[in-house]
CSV table of C-alpha atoms in Angstrom, one decimal:
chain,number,residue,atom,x,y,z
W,1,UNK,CA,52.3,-13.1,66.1
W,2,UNK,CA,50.1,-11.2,63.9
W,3,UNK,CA,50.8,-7.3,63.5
W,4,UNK,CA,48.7,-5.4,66.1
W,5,UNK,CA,45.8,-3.0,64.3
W,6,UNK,CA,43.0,-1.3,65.6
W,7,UNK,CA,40.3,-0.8,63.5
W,8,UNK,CA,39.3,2.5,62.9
W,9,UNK,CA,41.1,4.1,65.8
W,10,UNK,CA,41.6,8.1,66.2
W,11,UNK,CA,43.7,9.3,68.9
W,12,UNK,CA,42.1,12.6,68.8
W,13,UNK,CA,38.6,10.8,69.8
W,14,UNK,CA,39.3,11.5,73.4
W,15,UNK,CA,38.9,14.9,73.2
W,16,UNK,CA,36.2,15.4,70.4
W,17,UNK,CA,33.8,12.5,71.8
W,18,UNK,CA,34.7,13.4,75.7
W,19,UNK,CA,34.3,16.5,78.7
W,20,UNK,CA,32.9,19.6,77.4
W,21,UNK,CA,33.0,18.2,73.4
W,22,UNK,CA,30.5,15.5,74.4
W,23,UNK,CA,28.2,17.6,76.6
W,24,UNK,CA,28.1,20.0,73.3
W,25,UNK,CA,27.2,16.9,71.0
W,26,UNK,CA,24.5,15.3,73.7
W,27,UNK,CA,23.1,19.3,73.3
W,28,UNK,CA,23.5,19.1,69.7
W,29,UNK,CA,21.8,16.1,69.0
W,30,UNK,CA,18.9,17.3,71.2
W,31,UNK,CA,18.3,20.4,68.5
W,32,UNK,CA,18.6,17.9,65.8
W,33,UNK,CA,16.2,15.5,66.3
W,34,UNK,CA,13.9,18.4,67.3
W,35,UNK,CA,14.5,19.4,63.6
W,36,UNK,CA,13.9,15.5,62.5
W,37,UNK,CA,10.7,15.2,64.1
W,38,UNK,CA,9.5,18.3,61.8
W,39,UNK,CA,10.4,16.5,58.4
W,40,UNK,CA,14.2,18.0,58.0
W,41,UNK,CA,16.7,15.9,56.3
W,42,UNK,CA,19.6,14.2,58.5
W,43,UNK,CA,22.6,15.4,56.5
W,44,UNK,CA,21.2,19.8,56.3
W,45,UNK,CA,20.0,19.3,60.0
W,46,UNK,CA,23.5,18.1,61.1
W,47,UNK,CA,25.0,21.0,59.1
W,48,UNK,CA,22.7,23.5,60.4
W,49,UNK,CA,23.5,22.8,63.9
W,50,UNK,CA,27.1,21.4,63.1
W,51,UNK,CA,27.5,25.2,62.3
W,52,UNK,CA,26.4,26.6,64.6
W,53,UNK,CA,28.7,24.4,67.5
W,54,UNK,CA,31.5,24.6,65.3
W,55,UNK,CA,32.0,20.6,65.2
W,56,UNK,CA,34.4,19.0,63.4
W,57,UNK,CA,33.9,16.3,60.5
W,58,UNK,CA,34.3,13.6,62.3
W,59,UNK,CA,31.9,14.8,65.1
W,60,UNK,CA,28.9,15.9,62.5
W,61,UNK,CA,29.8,12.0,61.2
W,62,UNK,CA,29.1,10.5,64.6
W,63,UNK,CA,25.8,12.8,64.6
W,64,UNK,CA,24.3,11.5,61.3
W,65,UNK,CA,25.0,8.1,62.5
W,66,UNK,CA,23.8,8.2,65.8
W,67,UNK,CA,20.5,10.3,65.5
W,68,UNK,CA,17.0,9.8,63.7
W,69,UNK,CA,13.4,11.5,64.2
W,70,UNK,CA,11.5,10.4,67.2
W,71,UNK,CA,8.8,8.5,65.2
W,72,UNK,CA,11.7,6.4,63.3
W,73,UNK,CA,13.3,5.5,66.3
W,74,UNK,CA,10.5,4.2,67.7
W,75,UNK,CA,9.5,2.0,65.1
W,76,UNK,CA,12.8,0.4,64.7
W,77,UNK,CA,12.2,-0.6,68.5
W,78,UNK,CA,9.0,-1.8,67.9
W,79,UNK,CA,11.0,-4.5,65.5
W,80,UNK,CA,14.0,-5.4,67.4
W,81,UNK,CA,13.7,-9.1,68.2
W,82,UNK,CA,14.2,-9.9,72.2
W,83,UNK,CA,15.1,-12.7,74.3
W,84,UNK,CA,15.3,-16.3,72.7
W,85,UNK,CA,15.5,-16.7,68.9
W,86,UNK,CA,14.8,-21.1,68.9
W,87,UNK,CA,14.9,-22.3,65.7
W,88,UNK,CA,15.0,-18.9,63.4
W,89,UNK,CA,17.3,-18.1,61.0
W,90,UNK,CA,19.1,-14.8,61.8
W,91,UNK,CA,20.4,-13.0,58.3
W,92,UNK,CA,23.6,-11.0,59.0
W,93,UNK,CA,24.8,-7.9,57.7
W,94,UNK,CA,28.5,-9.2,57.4
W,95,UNK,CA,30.6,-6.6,57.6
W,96,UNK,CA,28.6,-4.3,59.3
W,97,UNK,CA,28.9,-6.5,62.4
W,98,UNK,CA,31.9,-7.6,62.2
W,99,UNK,CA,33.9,-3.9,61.7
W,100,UNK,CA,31.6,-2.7,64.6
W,101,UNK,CA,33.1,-5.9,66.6
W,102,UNK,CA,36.4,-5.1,65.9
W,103,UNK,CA,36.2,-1.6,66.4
W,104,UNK,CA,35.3,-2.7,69.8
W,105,UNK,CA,38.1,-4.7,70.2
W,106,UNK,CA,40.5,-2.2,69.0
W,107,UNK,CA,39.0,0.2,71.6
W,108,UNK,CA,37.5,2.9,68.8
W,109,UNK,CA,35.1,5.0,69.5
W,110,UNK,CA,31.9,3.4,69.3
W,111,UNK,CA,27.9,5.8,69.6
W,112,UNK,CA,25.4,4.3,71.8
W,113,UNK,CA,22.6,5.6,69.2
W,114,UNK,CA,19.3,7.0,69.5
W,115,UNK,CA,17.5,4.0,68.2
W,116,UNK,CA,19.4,2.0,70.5
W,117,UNK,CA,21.9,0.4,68.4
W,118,UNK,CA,26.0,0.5,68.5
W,119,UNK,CA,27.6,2.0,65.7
W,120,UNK,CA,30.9,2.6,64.3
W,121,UNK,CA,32.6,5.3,62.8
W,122,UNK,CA,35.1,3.3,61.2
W,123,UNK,CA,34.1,3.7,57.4
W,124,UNK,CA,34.1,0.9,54.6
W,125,UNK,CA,34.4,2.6,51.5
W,126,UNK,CA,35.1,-0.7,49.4
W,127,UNK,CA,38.4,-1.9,51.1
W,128,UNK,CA,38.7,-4.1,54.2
W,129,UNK,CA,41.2,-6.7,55.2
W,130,UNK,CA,41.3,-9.2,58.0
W,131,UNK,CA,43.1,-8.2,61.2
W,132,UNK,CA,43.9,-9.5,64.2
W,133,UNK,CA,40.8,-8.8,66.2
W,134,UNK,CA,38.7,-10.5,63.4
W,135,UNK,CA,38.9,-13.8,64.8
W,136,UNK,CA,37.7,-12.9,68.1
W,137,UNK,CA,34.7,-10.7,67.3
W,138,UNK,CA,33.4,-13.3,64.9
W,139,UNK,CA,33.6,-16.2,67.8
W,140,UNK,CA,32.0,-13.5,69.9
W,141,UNK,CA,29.4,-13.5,67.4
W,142,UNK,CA,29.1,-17.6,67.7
W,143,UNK,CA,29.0,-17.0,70.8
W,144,UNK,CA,26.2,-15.1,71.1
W,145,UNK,CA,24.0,-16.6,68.8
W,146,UNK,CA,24.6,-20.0,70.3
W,147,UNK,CA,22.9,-18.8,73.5
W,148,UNK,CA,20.3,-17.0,71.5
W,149,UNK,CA,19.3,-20.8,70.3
W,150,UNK,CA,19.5,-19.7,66.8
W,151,UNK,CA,18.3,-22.3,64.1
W,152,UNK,CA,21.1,-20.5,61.3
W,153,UNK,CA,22.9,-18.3,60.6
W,154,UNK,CA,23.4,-16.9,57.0
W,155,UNK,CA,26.4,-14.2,56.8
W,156,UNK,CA,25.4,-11.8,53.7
W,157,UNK,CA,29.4,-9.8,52.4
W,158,UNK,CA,29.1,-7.3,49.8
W,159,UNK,CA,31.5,-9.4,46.8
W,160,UNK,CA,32.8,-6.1,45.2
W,161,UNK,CA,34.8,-5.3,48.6
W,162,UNK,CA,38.3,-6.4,48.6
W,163,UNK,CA,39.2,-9.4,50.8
W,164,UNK,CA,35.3,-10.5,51.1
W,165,UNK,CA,36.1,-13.9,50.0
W,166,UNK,CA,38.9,-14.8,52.6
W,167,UNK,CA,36.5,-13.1,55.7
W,168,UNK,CA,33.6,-15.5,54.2
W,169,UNK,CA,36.7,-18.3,54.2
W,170,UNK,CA,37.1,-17.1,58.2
W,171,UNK,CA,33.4,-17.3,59.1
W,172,UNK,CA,33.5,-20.3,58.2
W,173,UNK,CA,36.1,-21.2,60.2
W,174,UNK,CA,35.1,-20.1,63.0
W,175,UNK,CA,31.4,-19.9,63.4
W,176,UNK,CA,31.6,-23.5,62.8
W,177,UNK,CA,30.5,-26.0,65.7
W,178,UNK,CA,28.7,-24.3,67.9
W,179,UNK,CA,25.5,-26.2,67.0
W,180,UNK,CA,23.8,-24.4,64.1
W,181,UNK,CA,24.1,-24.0,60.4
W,182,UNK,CA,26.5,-21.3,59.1
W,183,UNK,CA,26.2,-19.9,55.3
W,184,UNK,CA,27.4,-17.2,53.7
W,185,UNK,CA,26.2,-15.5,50.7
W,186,UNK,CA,28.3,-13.0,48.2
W,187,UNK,CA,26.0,-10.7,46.9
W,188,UNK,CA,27.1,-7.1,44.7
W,189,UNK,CA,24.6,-5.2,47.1
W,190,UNK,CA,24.2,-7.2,50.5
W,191,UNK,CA,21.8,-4.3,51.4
W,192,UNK,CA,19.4,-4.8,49.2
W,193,UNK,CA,19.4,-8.7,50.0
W,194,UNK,CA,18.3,-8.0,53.5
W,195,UNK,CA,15.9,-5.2,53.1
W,196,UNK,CA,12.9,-7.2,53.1
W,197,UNK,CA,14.1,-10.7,55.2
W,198,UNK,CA,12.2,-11.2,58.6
W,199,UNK,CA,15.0,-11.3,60.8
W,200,UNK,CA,18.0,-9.3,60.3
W,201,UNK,CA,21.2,-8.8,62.3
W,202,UNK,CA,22.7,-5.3,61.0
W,203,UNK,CA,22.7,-1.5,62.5
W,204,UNK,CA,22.2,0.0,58.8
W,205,UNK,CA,19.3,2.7,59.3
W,206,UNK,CA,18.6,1.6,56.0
W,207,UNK,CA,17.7,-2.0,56.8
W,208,UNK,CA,16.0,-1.6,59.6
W,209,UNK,CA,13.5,0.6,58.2
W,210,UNK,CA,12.2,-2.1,55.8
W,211,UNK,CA,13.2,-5.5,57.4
W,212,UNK,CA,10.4,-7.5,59.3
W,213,UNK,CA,12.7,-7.9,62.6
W,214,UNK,CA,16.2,-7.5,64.0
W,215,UNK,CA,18.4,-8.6,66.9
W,216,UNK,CA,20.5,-5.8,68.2
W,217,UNK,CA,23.5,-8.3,68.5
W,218,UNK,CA,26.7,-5.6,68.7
W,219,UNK,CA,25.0,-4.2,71.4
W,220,UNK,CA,24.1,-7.7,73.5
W,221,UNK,CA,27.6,-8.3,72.6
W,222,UNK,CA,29.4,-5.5,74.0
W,223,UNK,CA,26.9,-5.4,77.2
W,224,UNK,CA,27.4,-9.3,78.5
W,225,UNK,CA,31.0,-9.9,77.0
W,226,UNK,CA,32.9,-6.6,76.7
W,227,UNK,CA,31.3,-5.1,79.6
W,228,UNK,CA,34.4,-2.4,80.3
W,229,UNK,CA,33.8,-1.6,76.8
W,230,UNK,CA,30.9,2.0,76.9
W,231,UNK,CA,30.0,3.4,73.8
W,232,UNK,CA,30.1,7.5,73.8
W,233,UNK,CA,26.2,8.1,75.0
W,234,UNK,CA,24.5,9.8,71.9
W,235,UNK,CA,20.8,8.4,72.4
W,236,UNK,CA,19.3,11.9,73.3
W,237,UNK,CA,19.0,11.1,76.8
W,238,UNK,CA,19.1,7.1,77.3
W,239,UNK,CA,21.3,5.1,80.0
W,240,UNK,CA,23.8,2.8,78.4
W,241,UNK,CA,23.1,-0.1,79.3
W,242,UNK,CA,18.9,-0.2,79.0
């Protein structure tokens, strides 16, 4: 049997991301995106008002990652692909999806966003390695696109990260047969690859600023087949699920 590890997981989550802590944060955010709709930068608004709750690094993180101005959430909603994708090919943001996936799985704390995606807080930083969970989230993924009709599926993995060439060795593996073309592309910036493709599978702001389309696959994911699974609610004011 494989060792057990869980991706990204902080014991002390339960009491920064829940009770009183996350009632401060849902307030927080409120004041921040009030600041983003009036042309402040992410990273001083989160420290103005990180300041002033006294929130700890970890909590500011999840606020960066889960807020943006009103006007940029909404056009990143205006994008997001719904309902059946027949025949398209779907370019993935490799280990975006996949560490939010297994995050998931590893029950870490995940941020229902205010642009309505699923994030992590896990962190890449140029190192990852396969785990036990890794298996699972990327037939989840298969999964999933397989009922979304998809016409293929191109993986994009940042070569410069350790281990990128054994996960593109697993996506193979096991996002074979389920009825659509699988590739997967090493690039030294998979970023930039995806920037300007029509249809993009990813939750990096980034991305979604500049692609033509997305699918919001983590979240369909951990809505229709990781249901006990709830993201902590930082989407100023939005129901998990929509």
């Amino acid at each position: 049997m494989p060792q057990e590890v869980k991706r990204g997981f902080v014991p002390g989550d339960a009491r920064e991301f829940g009770g009183k802590q996350l009632v401060q944060l849902q307030n927080a955010q409120q004041d921040i995106v009030y600041l983003l709709d009036r042309g402040y930068e992410v990273e001083k608004a989160v420290t103005f008002v990180g300041n002033r709750f006294q929130f700890s690094a970890r909590q500011r993180t999840a606020l960066t990652r889960a807020s943006a101005s009103s006007a940029c959430a909404a056009q990143r909603r205006a994008k997001e692909a719904v309902g059946s994708l027949k025949g398209q090919t779907a370019f993935i943001d490799g280990f975006n999806l996949i560490i939010t996936l297994e995050a998931a799985l590893s029950d870490t704390t995940l941020l229902f966003c205010v642009d309505g995606t699923v994030r992590d807080l896990c962190g890449l930083h140029g190192t990852y390695r396969l785990i036990d969970k890794t298996e699972l989230a990327l037939r989840l993924i298969a999964e999933r696109l397989a009922e979304l009709e998809i016409g293929k599926a191109v993986f994009y993995l940042d070569a410069p990260v350790s281990n990128s060439g054994r996960l593109s060795a697993q996506i193979q593996q096991s996002v074979s047969g389920y009825g659509y073309p699988v590739a997967v592309e090493m690039a030294p910036n998979a970023d930039a690859c995806l920037w300007d493709k029509p249809l993009v599978i990813t939750t990096d702001a980034i991305i979604l600023n500049r692609c033509g389309g997305w699918v919001n696959l983590a979240r369909q994911i951990l809505h229709r087949k990781l249901p006990k699974r709830k993201p902590v609610n930082l989407s100023n004011g939005r129901s998990w699920p929509e």
